[in-house]
CSV table of C-alpha atoms and ligand atoms in Angstrom, one decimal:
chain,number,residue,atom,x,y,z
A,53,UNK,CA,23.8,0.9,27.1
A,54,UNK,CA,21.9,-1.2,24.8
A,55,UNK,CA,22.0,-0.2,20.9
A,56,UNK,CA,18.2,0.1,20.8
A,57,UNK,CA,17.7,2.1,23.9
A,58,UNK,CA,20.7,4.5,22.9
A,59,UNK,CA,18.8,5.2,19.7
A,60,UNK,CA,15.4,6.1,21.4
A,61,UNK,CA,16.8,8.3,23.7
A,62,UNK,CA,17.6,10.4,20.8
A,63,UNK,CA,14.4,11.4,20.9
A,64,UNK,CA,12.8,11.1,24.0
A,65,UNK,CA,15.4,10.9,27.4
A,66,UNK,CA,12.9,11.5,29.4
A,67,UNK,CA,10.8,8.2,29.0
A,68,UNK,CA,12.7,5.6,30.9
A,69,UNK,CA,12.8,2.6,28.5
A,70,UNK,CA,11.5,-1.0,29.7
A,71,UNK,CA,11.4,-3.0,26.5
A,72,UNK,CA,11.8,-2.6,23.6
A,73,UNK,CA,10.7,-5.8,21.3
A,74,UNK,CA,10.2,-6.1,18.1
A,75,UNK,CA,6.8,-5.7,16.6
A,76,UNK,CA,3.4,-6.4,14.1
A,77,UNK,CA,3.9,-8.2,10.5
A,78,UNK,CA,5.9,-5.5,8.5
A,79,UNK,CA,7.9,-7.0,5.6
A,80,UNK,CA,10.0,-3.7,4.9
A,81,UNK,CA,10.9,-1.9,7.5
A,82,UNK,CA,12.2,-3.1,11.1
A,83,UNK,CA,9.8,-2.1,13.7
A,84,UNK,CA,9.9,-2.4,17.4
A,85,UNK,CA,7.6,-1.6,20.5
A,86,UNK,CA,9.1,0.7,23.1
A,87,UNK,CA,7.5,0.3,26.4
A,88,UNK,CA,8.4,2.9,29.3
A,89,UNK,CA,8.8,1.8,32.9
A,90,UNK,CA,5.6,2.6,35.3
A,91,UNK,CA,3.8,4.2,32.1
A,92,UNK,CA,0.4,2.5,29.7
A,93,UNK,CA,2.5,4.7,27.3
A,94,UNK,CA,4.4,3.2,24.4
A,95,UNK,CA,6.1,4.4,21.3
A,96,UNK,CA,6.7,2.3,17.9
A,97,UNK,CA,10.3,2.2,16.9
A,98,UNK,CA,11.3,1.9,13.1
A,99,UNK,CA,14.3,1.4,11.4
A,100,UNK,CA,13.3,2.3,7.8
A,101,UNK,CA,14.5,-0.2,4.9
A,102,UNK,CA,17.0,2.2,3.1
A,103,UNK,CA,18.0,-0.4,0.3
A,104,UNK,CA,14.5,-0.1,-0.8
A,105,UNK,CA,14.0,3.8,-0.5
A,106,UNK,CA,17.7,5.4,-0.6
A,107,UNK,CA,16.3,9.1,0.2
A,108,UNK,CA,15.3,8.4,3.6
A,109,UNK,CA,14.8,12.3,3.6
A,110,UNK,CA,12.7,13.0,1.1
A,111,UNK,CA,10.8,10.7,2.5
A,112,UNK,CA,10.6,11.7,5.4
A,113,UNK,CA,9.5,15.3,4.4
A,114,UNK,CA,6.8,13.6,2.5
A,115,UNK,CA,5.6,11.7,5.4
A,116,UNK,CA,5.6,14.6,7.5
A,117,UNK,CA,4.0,16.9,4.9
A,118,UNK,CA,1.3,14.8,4.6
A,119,UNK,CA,0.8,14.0,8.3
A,120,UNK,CA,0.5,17.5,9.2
A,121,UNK,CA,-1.9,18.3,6.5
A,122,UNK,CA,-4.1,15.5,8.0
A,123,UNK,CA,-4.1,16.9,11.7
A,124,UNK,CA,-5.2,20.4,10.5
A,125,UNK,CA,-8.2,18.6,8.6
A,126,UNK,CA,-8.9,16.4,11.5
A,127,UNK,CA,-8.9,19.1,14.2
A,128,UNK,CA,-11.6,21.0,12.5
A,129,UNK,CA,-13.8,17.9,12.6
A,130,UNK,CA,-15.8,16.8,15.3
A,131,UNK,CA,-15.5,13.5,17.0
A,132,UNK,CA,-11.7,13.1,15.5
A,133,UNK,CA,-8.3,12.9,17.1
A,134,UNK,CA,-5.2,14.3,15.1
A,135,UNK,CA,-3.3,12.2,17.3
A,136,UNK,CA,-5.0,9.2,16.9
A,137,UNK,CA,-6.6,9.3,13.4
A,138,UNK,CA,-3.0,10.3,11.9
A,139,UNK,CA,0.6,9.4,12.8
A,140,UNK,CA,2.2,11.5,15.1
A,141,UNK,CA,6.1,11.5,15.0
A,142,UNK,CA,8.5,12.6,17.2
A,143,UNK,CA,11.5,14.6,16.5
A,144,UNK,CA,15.2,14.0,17.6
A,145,UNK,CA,16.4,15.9,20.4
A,146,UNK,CA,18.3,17.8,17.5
A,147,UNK,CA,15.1,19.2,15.7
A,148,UNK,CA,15.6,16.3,12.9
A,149,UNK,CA,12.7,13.8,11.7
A,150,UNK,CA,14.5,10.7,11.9
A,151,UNK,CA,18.4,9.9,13.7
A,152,UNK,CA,21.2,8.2,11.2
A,153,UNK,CA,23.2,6.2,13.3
A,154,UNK,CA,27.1,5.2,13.0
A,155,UNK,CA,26.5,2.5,10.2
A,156,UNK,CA,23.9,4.4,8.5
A,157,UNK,CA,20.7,3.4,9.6
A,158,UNK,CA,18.2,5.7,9.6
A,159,UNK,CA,16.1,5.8,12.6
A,160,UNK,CA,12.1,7.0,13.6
A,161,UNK,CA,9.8,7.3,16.5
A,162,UNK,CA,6.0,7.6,16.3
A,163,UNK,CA,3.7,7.4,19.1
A,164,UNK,CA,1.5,4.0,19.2
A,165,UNK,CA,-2.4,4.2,17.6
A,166,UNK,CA,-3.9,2.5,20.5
A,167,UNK,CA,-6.3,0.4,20.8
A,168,UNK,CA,-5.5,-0.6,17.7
A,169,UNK,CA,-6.1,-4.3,15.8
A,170,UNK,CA,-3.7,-4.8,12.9
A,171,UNK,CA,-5.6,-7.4,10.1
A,172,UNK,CA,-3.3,-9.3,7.8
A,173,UNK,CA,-6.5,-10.8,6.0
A,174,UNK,CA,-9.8,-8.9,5.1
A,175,UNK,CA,-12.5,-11.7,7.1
A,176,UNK,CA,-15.6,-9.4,7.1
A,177,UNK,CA,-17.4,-7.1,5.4
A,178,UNK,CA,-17.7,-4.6,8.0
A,179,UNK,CA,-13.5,-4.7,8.0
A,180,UNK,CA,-13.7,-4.2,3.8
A,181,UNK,CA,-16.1,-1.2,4.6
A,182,UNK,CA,-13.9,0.1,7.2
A,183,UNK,CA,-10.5,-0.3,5.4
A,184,UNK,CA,-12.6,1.6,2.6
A,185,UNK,CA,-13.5,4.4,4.0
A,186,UNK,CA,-10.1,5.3,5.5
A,187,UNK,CA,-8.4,5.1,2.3
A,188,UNK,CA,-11.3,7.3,1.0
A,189,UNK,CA,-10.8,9.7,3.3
A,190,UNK,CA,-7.6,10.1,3.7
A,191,UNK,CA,-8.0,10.7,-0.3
A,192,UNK,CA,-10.5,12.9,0.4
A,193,UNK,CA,-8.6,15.3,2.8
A,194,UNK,CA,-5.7,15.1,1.2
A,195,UNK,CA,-7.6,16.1,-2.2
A,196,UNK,CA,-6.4,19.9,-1.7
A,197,UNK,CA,-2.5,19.3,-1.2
A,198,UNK,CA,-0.1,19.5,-3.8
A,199,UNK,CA,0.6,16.5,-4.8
A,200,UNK,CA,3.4,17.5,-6.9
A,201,UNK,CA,5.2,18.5,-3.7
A,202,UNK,CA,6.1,15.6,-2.9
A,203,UNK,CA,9.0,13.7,-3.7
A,204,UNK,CA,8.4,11.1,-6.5
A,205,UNK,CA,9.6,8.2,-3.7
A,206,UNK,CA,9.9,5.1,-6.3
A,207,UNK,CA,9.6,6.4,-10.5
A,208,UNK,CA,7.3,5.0,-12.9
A,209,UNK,CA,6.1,2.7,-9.7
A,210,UNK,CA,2.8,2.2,-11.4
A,211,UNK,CA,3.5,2.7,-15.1
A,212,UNK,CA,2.4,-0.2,-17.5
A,213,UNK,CA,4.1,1.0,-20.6
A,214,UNK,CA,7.8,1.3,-18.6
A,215,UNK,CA,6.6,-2.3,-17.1
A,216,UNK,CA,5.3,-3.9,-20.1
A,217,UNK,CA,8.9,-3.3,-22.0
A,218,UNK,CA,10.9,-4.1,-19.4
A,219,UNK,CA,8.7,-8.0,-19.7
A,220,UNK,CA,9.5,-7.7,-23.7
A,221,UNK,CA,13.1,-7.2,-23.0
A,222,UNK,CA,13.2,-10.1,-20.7
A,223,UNK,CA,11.0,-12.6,-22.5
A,224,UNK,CA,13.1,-11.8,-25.9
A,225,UNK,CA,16.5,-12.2,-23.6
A,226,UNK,CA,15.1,-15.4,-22.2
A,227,UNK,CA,18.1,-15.6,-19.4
A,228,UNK,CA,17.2,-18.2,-17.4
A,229,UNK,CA,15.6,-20.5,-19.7
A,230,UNK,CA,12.1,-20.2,-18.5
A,231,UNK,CA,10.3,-19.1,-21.6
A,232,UNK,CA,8.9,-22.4,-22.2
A,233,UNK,CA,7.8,-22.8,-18.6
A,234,UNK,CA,5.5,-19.3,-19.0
A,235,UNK,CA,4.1,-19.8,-22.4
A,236,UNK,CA,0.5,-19.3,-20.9
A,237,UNK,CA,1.1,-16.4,-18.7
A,238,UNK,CA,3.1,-15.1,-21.7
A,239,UNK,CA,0.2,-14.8,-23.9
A,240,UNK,CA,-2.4,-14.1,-20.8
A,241,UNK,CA,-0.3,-10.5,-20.9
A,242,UNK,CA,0.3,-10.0,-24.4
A,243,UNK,CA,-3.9,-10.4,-24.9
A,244,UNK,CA,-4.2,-7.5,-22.1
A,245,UNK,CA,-1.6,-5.3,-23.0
A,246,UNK,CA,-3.5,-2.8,-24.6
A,247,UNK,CA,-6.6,-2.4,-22.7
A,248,UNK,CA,-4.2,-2.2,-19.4
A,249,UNK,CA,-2.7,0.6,-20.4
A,250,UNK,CA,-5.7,2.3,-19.9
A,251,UNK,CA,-4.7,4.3,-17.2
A,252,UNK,CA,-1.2,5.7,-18.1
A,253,UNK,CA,-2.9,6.9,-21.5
A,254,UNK,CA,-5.5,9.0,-19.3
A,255,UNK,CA,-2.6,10.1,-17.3
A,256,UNK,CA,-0.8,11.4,-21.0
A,257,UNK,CA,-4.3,12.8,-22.4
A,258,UNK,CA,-4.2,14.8,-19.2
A,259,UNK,CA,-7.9,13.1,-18.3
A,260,UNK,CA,-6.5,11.9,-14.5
A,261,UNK,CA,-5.3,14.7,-11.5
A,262,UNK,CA,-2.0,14.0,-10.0
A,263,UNK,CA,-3.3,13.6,-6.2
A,264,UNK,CA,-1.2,11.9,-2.9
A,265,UNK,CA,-1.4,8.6,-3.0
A,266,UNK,CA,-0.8,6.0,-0.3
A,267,UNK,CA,0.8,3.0,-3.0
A,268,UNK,CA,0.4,0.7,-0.3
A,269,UNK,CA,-3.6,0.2,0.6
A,270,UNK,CA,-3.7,-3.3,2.4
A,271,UNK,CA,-5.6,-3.8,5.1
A,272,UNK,CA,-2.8,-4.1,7.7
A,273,UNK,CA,-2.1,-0.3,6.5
A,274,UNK,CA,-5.4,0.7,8.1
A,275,UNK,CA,-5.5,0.2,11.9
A,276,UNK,CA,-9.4,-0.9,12.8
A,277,UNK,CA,-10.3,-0.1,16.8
A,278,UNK,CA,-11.9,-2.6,19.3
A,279,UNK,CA,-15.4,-2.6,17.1
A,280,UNK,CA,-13.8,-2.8,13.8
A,281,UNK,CA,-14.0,1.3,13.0
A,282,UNK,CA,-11.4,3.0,11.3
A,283,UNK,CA,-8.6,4.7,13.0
A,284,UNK,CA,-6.1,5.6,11.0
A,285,UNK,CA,-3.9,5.2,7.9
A,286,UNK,CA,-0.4,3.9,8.8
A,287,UNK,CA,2.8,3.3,6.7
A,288,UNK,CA,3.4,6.1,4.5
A,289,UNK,CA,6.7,5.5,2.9
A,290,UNK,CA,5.3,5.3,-0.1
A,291,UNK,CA,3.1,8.3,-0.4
A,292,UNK,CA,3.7,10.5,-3.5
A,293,UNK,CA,2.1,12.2,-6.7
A,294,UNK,CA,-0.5,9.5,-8.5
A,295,UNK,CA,-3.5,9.1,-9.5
A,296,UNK,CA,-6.2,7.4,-6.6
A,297,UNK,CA,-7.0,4.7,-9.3
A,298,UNK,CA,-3.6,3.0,-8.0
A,299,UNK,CA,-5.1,3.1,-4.3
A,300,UNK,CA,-8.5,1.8,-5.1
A,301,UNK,CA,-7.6,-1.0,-7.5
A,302,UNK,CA,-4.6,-1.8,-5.3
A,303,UNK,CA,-6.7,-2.0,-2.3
A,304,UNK,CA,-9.0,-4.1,-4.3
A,305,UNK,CA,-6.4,-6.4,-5.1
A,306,UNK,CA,-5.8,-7.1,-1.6
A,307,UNK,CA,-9.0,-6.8,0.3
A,308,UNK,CA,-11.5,-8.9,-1.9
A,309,UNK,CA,-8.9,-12.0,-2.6
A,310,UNK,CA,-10.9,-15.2,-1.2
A,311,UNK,CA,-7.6,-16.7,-1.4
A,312,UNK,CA,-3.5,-16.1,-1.1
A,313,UNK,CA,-1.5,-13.8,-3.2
A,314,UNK,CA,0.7,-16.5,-4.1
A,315,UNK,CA,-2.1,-19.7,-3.5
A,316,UNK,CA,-1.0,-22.8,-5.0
A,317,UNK,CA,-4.5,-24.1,-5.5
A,318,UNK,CA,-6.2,-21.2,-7.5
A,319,UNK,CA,-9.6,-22.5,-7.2
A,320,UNK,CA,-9.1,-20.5,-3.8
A,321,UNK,CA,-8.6,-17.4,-5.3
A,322,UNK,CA,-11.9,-15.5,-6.8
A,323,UNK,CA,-12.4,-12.1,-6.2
A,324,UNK,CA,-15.0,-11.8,-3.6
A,325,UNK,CA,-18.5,-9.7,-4.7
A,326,UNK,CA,-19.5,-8.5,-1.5
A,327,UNK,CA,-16.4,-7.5,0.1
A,328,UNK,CA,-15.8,-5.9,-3.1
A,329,UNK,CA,-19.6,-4.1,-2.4
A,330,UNK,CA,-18.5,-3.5,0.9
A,331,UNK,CA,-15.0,-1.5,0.3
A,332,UNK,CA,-16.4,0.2,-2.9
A,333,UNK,CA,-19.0,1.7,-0.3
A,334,UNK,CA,-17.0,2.8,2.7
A,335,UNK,CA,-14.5,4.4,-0.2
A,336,UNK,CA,-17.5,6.4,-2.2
A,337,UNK,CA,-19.1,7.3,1.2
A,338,UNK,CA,-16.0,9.7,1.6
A,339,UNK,CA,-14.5,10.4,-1.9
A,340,UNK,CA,-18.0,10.4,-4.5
A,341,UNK,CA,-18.2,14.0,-4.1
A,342,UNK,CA,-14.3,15.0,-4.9
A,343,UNK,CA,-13.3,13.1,-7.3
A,344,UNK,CA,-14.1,13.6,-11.0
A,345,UNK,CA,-16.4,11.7,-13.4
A,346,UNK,CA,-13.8,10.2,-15.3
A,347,UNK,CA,-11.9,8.7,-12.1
A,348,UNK,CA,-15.7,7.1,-11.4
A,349,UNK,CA,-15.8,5.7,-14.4
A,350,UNK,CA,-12.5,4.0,-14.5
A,351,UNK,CA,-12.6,2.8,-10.2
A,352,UNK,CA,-13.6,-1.0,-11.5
A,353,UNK,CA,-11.3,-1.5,-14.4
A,354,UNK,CA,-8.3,0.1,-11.9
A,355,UNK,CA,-8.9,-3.3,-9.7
A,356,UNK,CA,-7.9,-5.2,-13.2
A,357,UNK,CA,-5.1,-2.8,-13.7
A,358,UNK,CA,-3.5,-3.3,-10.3
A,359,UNK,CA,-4.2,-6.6,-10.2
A,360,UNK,CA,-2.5,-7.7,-13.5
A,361,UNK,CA,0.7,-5.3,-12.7
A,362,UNK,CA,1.5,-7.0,-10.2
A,363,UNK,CA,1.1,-10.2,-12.0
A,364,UNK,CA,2.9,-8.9,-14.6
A,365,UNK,CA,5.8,-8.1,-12.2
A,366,UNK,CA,5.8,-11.3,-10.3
A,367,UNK,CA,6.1,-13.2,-14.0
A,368,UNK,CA,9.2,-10.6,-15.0
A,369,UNK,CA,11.1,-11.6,-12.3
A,370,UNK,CA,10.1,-15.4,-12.6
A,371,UNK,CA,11.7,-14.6,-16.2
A,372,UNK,CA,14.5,-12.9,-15.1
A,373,UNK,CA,15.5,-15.5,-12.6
A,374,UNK,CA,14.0,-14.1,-9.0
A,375,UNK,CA,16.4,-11.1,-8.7
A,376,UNK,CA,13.8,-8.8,-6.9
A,377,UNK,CA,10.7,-10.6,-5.1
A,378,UNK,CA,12.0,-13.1,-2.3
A,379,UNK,CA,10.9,-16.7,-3.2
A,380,UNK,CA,10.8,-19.8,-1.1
A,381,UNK,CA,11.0,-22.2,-3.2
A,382,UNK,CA,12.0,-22.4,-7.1
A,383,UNK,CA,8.8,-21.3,-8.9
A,384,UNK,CA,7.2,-19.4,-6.8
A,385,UNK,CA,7.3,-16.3,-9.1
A,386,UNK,CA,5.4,-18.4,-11.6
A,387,UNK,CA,2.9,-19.6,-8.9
A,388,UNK,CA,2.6,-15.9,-7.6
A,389,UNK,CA,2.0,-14.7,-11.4
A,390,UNK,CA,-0.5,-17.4,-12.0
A,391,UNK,CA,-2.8,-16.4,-8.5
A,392,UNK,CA,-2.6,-13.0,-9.5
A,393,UNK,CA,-4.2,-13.3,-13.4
A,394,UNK,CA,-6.6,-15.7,-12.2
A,395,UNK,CA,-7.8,-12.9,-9.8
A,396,UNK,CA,-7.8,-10.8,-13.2
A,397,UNK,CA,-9.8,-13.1,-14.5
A,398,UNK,CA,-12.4,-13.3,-11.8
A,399,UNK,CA,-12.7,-9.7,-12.0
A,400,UNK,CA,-13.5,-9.9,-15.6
A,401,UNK,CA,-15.8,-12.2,-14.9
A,402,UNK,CA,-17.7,-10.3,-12.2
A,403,UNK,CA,-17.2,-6.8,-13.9
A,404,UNK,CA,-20.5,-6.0,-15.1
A,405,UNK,CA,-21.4,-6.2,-11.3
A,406,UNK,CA,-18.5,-4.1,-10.4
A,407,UNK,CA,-19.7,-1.6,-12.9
A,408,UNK,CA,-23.1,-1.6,-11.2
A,409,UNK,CA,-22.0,-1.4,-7.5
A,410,UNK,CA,-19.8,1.5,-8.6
A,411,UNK,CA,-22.9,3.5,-10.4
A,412,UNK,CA,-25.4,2.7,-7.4
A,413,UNK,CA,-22.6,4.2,-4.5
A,414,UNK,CA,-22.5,7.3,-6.8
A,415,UNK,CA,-25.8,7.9,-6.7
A,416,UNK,CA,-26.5,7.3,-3.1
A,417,UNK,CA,-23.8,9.7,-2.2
A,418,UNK,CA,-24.1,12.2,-4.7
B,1752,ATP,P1,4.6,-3.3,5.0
B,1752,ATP,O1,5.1,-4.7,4.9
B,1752,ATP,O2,3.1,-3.2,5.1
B,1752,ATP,O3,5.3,-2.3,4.1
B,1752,ATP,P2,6.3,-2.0,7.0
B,1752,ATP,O4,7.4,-2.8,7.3
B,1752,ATP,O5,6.4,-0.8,6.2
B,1752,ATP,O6,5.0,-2.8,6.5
B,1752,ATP,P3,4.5,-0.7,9.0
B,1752,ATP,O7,3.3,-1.1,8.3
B,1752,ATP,O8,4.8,0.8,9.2
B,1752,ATP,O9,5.8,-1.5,8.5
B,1752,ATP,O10,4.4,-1.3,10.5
B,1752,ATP,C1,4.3,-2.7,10.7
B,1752,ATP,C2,3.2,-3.0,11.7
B,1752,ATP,O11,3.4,-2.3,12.9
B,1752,ATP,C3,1.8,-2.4,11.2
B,1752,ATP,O12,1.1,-3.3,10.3
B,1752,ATP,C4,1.1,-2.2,12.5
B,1752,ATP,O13,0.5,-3.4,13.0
B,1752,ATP,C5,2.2,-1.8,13.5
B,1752,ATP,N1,2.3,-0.3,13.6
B,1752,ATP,C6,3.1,0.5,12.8
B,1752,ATP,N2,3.0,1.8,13.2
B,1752,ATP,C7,2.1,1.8,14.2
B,1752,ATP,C8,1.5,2.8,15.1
B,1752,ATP,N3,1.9,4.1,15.0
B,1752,ATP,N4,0.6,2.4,16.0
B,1752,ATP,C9,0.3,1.1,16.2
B,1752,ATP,N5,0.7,0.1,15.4
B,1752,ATP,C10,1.6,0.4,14.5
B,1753,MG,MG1,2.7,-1.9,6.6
B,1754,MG,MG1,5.4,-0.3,4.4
């Protein structure tokens, strides 16, 4: 029997596989469509990435922790579906969340969020309003779970000061010889460094909860319906204890870009007002009433934040000689580095407005 099939039927013998093909624009993990013979029914396939979370596990109990705190919530709501507005997994035939096979791979099954549309690229404002407000609420009914019960999945993920030495240690080291090439990019950080470690020194002065966080709030992560509504959060492996500033700015960082993460011509990239407006909205409408002042307060300048550390980590590895981002062709670290910070620098442009949207959304919903 084919390897594929063998592996669902792990799961689920009693579907009758027809296809199974692989599936959407995932960069981590494998992911295929199952489709059963005489059935509309189909089930999404994944073969999670192991080299880039070893405790498949502990992940898995996060996912599932999380997934069935969401279905209580959404039960008790009117006008929502457990199944469809949160990921339902199956489990193997043995009780277990996910099947290891022979050479290791570990193995999941989910039933399919239909009729769902996937977006690579935020094109409207209704979609940045949409993408907004789920991420808000899943924040906002996940905001009485213990986020300290879940497994920290990647350490010091979004931690500037770790980040920020690591980029000293490289620059000093200087391994590759590229110093010279990333003398601008060099001092963009250095004349940032302190204001962007804004959020870790909340974290220390004990100013910021420890909530779930998704860690991965694009807007293929959110799957829209046939009139562009929200149905539900997808991709989870990287839920774990943060603060929602790393969601929000993230999410702005990939939602209001007018042009590529890694665009070559950076008079593309500006960080768009309204979509901005528009994201900032749907996320408030759901989340203005639980979270604290202080995480208010600090929602535009966490755009910055995510924005530059992921500069900041595109120009380490640039530095470092490309050992952990793929590149396609020989400076395309630099190129990503140099996108990013000019989106930084867009949003400091624009920030007074930020600030403003921000205060007006509170008010509406408060
Ligand atoms: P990323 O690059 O965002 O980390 P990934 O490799 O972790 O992606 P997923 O995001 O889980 O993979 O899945 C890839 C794509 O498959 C999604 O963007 C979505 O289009 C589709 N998909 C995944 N799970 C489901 C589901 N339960 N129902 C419908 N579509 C799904
Ligand atoms: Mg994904
Ligand atoms: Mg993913």
């Amino acid at each position: 029997m084919n390897k594929l099939n063998e592996i669902f039927y792990q799961f689920l013998p009693e579907f009758k596989v027809n296809k199974i093909a692989k599936y959407g624009s995932g960069h981590i993990n494998d992911t295929y469509m199952v489709t059963i013979d005489d059935s509309e029914t189909t089930f999404i396939m994944q073969r999670v990435n192991h080299q880039i979370f070893p405790n498949v596990p502990e992940l898995m109990n996060n996912i599932f922790g999380v997934t069935n705190h969401l279905k209580t919530k959404f039960e008790e709501m009117e006008g929502k579906d457990p199944n469809v507005n949160s990921l339902t997994f199956i489990n193997t035939l043995d009780g277990e969340k996910y099947h290891q096979d022979e050479e290791g791979n570990y193995w999941r099954v989910m039933e399919t969020i239909t009729p769902a549309r996937s977006y690579d690229k935020v094109e409207t404002e209704q979609q940045a309003f949409q993408a907004g407000v789920g991420i808000g609420e899943f924040q906002a009914l996940l905001s009485d779970f213990d986020g300290s019960s879940l497994y920290e999945i990647i350490p010091n993920f979004h931690n500037m000061e770790t980040r920020l030495a690591t980029f000293r240690e490289i620059v000093k080291k200087d391994v590759v010889g590229r110093v010279r090439l990333a003398q601008e990019q060099i001092q963009f950080v250095e004349n940032r460094a302190e204001e962007m470690q804004t959020l870790v020194r909340l974290g220390k002065e004990g100013k910021l909860p420890i909530r779930v966080t998704h860690n991965d709030t694009k807007i293929n992560n959110v799957l829209l319906d046939e009139n562009d509504e929200v149905l539900c959060v997808i991709d989870l492996d990287t839920v774990m204890p943060g603060f929602v500033l790393y969601d929000f700015g993230d999410a702005i960082r990939t939602s209001t870009n007018t042009g590529d993460e890694d665009d070559a011509n950076l008079d593309n990239v500006e960080m768009d007002i309204k979509l901005f407006t528009a994201y900032t909205k749907g996320f408030l409408s759901k989340t203005a009433s639980s979270l604290t002042p202080i995480e208010i307060e600090y929602l535009p300048l966490s755009a910055r934040i995510m924005t530059f550390i992921i500069g900041l980590r595109f120009i380490t590895d640039y530095l470092d000689g490309d050992n952990y981002f793929k590149t396609h062709h020989e400076h395309h670290n630099l190129q990503r580095a140099k996108a990013q910070f000019k989106l930084v620098s867009s949003m400091e442009r624009q920030f007074e407005e930020m600030q403003r949207v921000v205060q007006e959304e509170v008010t509406v919903n408060c």
